[in-house]
Amino acid sequence: MNWAGVDYGSKMAGTTVIAWAEGRAIRLAQSAAKKDADKWVKSWVEAHRPAVLYLDAPLSLPGVYHAPGGYEDFFYRAADKEVQAMSPMFLGGLTARAMRLSQELKALQCTTLEVYPGQLSKILGLDRKRYKKDKAYLQEATEMVLAHLPDYQMATPPTNWHQVDALLAFCSGYRHQQGLAAIYGGIEEGQIIA
């Protein structure tokens, strides 16, 4: 297994999900409520050793904070504006956790790249009125994502939207590995892969 997708949630909420492939089967694992999701992801990486983790969380701050000459926006990176994502500054603690986790995973020879499942859901044509809102849409949404993963099938179907977002993160990883991904933003400030 070369990569995994992660829907990165609140630290203790039990909403962080990892999607990865074993052979042709995509597997899902979800963190437990009241347990440290960051430690859980790190231990999962130690056990599975993916080369790349495609993480649904900001992995950089607006350029004004680290390269002041060429940037003026204190809230958004170019990539955030392009995909209409929330500001890494607004997400504050989640951004800081993700950046720290990314640093820690480097020691395990795991590269972390930023993805945004919401953007991929638009690219793949998921129903904007039902995505993340209608549990009855989970199966159809999953099938729409799997249509773009021809080499894979689900080991067990997603049972919540966090799991679908992890599948979308995995799909962004697949698209990136195949050279098919849309890439937003710039290397210096930070890129989002979809």
Tab-separated table of C-alpha atoms in Angstrom:
chain	number	residue	atom	x	y	z
A	1	MET	CA	0.000	0.000	0.000
A	2	ASN	CA	1.424	3.283	-1.131
A	3	TRP	CA	-0.961	5.924	0.248
A	4	ALA	CA	-4.006	6.558	2.435
A	5	GLY	CA	-6.670	9.249	2.673
A	6	VAL	CA	-7.623	10.866	5.973
A	7	ASP	CA	-10.687	12.851	6.960
A	8	TYR	CA	-9.151	14.757	9.868
A	9	GLY	CA	-11.574	15.682	12.627
A	10	SER	CA	-11.558	17.100	16.133
A	11	LYS	CA	-8.955	15.552	18.401
A	12	MET	CA	-11.280	13.701	20.786
A	13	ALA	CA	-14.562	13.509	18.826
A	14	GLY	CA	-14.065	10.154	17.101
A	15	THR	CA	-14.539	11.740	13.674
A	16	THR	CA	-11.111	11.080	12.118
A	17	VAL	CA	-11.229	8.357	9.460
A	18	ILE	CA	-8.487	6.662	7.436
A	19	ALA	CA	-9.192	5.042	4.037
A	20	TRP	CA	-6.574	2.758	2.465
A	21	ALA	CA	-6.340	-0.190	0.107
A	22	GLU	CA	-5.390	-3.767	0.820
A	23	GLY	CA	-5.181	-5.292	-2.622
A	24	ARG	CA	-8.328	-4.149	-4.417
A	25	ALA	CA	-10.325	-3.617	-1.200
A	26	ILE	CA	-10.644	-0.133	0.289
A	27	ARG	CA	-10.767	-0.331	4.060
A	28	LEU	CA	-11.968	2.273	6.545
A	29	ALA	CA	-10.928	2.814	10.157
A	30	GLN	CA	-12.425	5.469	12.424
A	31	SER	CA	-10.938	6.939	15.594
A	32	ALA	CA	-12.714	6.333	18.892
A	33	ALA	CA	-14.508	9.099	20.763
A	34	LYS	CA	-12.607	10.431	23.797
A	35	LYS	CA	-9.322	9.032	22.415
A	36	ASP	CA	-6.504	11.154	20.928
A	37	ALA	CA	-6.998	11.034	17.135
A	38	ASP	CA	-3.475	12.343	16.443
A	39	LYS	CA	-1.851	9.504	18.408
A	40	TRP	CA	-4.205	7.072	16.668
A	41	VAL	CA	-3.215	8.302	13.175
A	42	LYS	CA	0.465	8.180	14.091
A	43	SER	CA	0.217	4.620	15.399
A	44	TRP	CA	-1.733	3.613	12.260
A	45	VAL	CA	1.064	5.054	10.097
A	46	GLU	CA	3.678	3.211	12.173
A	47	ALA	CA	1.791	-0.062	11.619
A	48	HIS	CA	0.905	0.365	7.915
A	49	ARG	CA	3.835	2.487	6.641
A	50	PRO	CA	2.178	4.414	3.782
A	51	ALA	CA	4.532	6.534	1.701
A	52	VAL	CA	1.966	9.352	1.486
A	53	LEU	CA	-0.945	10.446	3.669
A	54	TYR	CA	-3.499	12.640	1.862
A	55	LEU	CA	-4.870	14.692	4.770
A	56	ASP	CA	-8.042	16.781	4.788
A	57	ALA	CA	-6.642	19.671	6.836
A	58	PRO	CA	-4.564	22.804	6.184
A	59	LEU	CA	-0.839	22.034	6.236
A	60	SER	CA	0.412	25.609	5.907
A	61	LEU	CA	-0.436	29.176	6.855
A	62	PRO	CA	-1.038	32.119	4.513
A	63	GLY	CA	2.219	33.218	2.877
A	64	VAL	CA	2.279	36.568	4.682
A	65	TYR	CA	3.415	34.703	7.827
A	66	HIS	CA	6.500	33.055	6.305
A	67	ALA	CA	7.282	34.998	3.112
A	68	PRO	CA	5.979	38.528	3.820
A	69	GLY	CA	7.298	40.169	0.644
A	70	GLY	CA	4.925	38.589	-1.847
A	71	TYR	CA	1.739	38.100	0.162
A	72	GLU	CA	-0.824	40.406	1.732
A	73	ASP	CA	-3.701	38.158	2.903
A	74	PHE	CA	-3.572	37.316	6.610
A	75	PHE	CA	-6.513	34.907	6.464
A	76	TYR	CA	-6.495	32.883	3.227
A	77	ARG	CA	-3.943	31.154	1.046
A	78	ALA	CA	-4.429	31.297	-2.727
A	79	ALA	CA	-5.481	27.615	-2.643
A	80	ASP	CA	-8.195	28.339	-0.052
A	81	LYS	CA	-9.635	31.078	-2.247
A	82	GLU	CA	-9.576	28.860	-5.347
A	83	VAL	CA	-11.585	26.057	-3.705
A	84	GLN	CA	-13.586	28.281	-1.314
A	85	ALA	CA	-12.188	26.494	1.746
A	86	MET	CA	-12.214	27.828	5.280
A	87	SER	CA	-9.264	29.903	6.392
A	88	PRO	CA	-6.438	27.938	8.079
A	89	MET	CA	-6.502	30.763	10.639
A	90	PHE	CA	-10.192	30.206	11.401
A	91	LEU	CA	-9.503	26.480	11.823
A	92	GLY	CA	-6.656	27.421	14.205
A	93	GLY	CA	-6.152	24.418	16.459
A	94	LEU	CA	-6.953	21.897	13.723
A	95	THR	CA	-4.389	23.558	11.427
A	96	ALA	CA	-1.739	23.537	14.168
A	97	ARG	CA	-2.437	19.869	14.963
A	98	ALA	CA	-2.252	18.898	11.288
A	99	MET	CA	1.023	20.773	10.770
A	100	ARG	CA	2.520	19.134	13.873
A	101	LEU	CA	1.315	15.675	12.793
A	102	SER	CA	2.828	16.235	9.354
A	103	GLN	CA	6.193	17.035	10.985
A	104	GLU	CA	5.996	13.938	13.184
A	105	LEU	CA	5.136	11.667	10.240
A	106	LYS	CA	8.249	12.802	8.329
A	107	ALA	CA	10.294	10.873	10.900
A	108	LEU	CA	8.351	7.763	9.794
A	109	GLN	CA	9.212	8.420	6.116
A	110	CYS	CA	5.602	9.400	5.450
A	111	THR	CA	4.921	12.501	3.343
A	112	THR	CA	1.721	14.386	4.145
A	113	LEU	CA	-0.128	16.220	1.367
A	114	GLU	CA	-3.217	18.391	1.753
A	115	VAL	CA	-6.514	17.454	0.138
A	116	TYR	CA	-9.996	18.934	0.260
A	117	PRO	CA	-12.783	16.346	-0.175
A	118	GLY	CA	-15.368	19.107	-0.613
A	119	GLN	CA	-13.626	20.237	-3.796
A	120	LEU	CA	-13.329	16.703	-5.169
A	121	SER	CA	-17.020	16.156	-4.421
A	122	LYS	CA	-17.755	19.117	-6.735
A	123	ILE	CA	-15.428	17.795	-9.451
A	124	LEU	CA	-17.081	14.350	-9.312
A	125	GLY	CA	-20.568	15.869	-9.433
A	126	LEU	CA	-21.932	14.847	-6.028
A	127	ASP	CA	-25.267	16.460	-5.210
A	128	ARG	CA	-24.394	19.650	-3.262
A	129	LYS	CA	-27.770	19.652	-1.502
A	130	ARG	CA	-27.331	16.095	-0.195
A	131	TYR	CA	-23.542	15.753	0.305
A	132	LYS	CA	-22.804	15.727	4.061
A	133	LYS	CA	-26.474	16.405	4.828
A	134	ASP	CA	-28.533	13.365	3.789
A	135	LYS	CA	-27.561	9.986	5.235
A	136	ALA	CA	-29.780	8.293	2.613
A	137	TYR	CA	-27.344	9.642	-0.021
A	138	LEU	CA	-24.288	7.823	1.440
A	139	GLN	CA	-24.533	4.786	-0.855
A	140	GLU	CA	-25.086	6.770	-4.055
A	141	ALA	CA	-22.263	9.182	-3.173
A	142	THR	CA	-19.949	6.229	-2.446
A	143	GLU	CA	-20.793	4.655	-5.818
A	144	MET	CA	-20.058	7.961	-7.578
A	145	VAL	CA	-16.601	8.101	-5.958
A	146	LEU	CA	-15.903	4.419	-6.701
A	147	ALA	CA	-16.660	5.080	-10.376
A	148	HIS	CA	-13.384	7.060	-10.350
A	149	LEU	CA	-11.471	4.264	-8.606
A	150	PRO	CA	-11.719	1.515	-11.246
A	151	ASP	CA	-9.204	-0.778	-9.545
A	152	TYR	CA	-10.981	-0.806	-6.165
A	153	GLN	CA	-14.123	-1.777	-4.275
A	154	MET	CA	-15.219	-1.126	-0.698
A	155	ALA	CA	-14.496	-3.830	1.879
A	156	THR	CA	-17.477	-2.448	3.835
A	157	PRO	CA	-19.620	0.536	2.796
A	158	PRO	CA	-19.265	3.902	4.569
A	159	THR	CA	-21.782	4.452	7.354
A	160	ASN	CA	-21.251	8.207	7.857
A	161	TRP	CA	-20.038	11.278	5.976
A	162	HIS	CA	-16.619	11.272	7.691
A	163	GLN	CA	-16.012	7.886	6.069
A	164	VAL	CA	-17.115	9.203	2.659
A	165	ASP	CA	-14.734	12.159	3.064
A	166	ALA	CA	-11.903	9.726	3.867
A	167	LEU	CA	-12.821	7.822	0.680
A	168	LEU	CA	-12.728	11.133	-1.226
A	169	ALA	CA	-9.293	11.852	0.302
A	170	PHE	CA	-8.163	8.389	-0.841
A	171	CYS	CA	-9.569	9.153	-4.311
A	172	SER	CA	-7.634	12.449	-4.407
A	173	GLY	CA	-4.538	10.381	-3.597
A	174	TYR	CA	-5.334	7.969	-6.430
A	175	ARG	CA	-5.838	10.873	-8.846
A	176	HIS	CA	-2.548	12.422	-7.679
A	177	GLN	CA	-0.669	9.125	-8.074
A	178	GLN	CA	-2.104	8.776	-11.613
A	179	GLY	CA	-1.236	12.377	-12.567
A	180	LEU	CA	-4.942	13.263	-12.864
A	181	ALA	CA	-5.418	15.500	-9.816
A	182	ALA	CA	-6.372	19.149	-9.873
A	183	ILE	CA	-3.817	21.125	-7.839
A	184	TYR	CA	-4.656	24.524	-6.369
A	185	GLY	CA	-2.365	27.166	-4.909
A	186	GLY	CA	1.432	27.268	-5.099
A	187	ILE	CA	4.324	25.291	-3.643
A	188	GLU	CA	5.677	28.186	-1.555
A	189	GLU	CA	2.401	29.006	0.197
A	190	GLY	CA	0.717	25.608	0.113
A	191	GLN	CA	-1.188	23.425	-2.315
A	192	ILE	CA	-4.511	21.592	-2.147
A	193	ILE	CA	-4.930	18.402	-4.191
A	194	ALA	CA	-8.327	17.243	-5.460
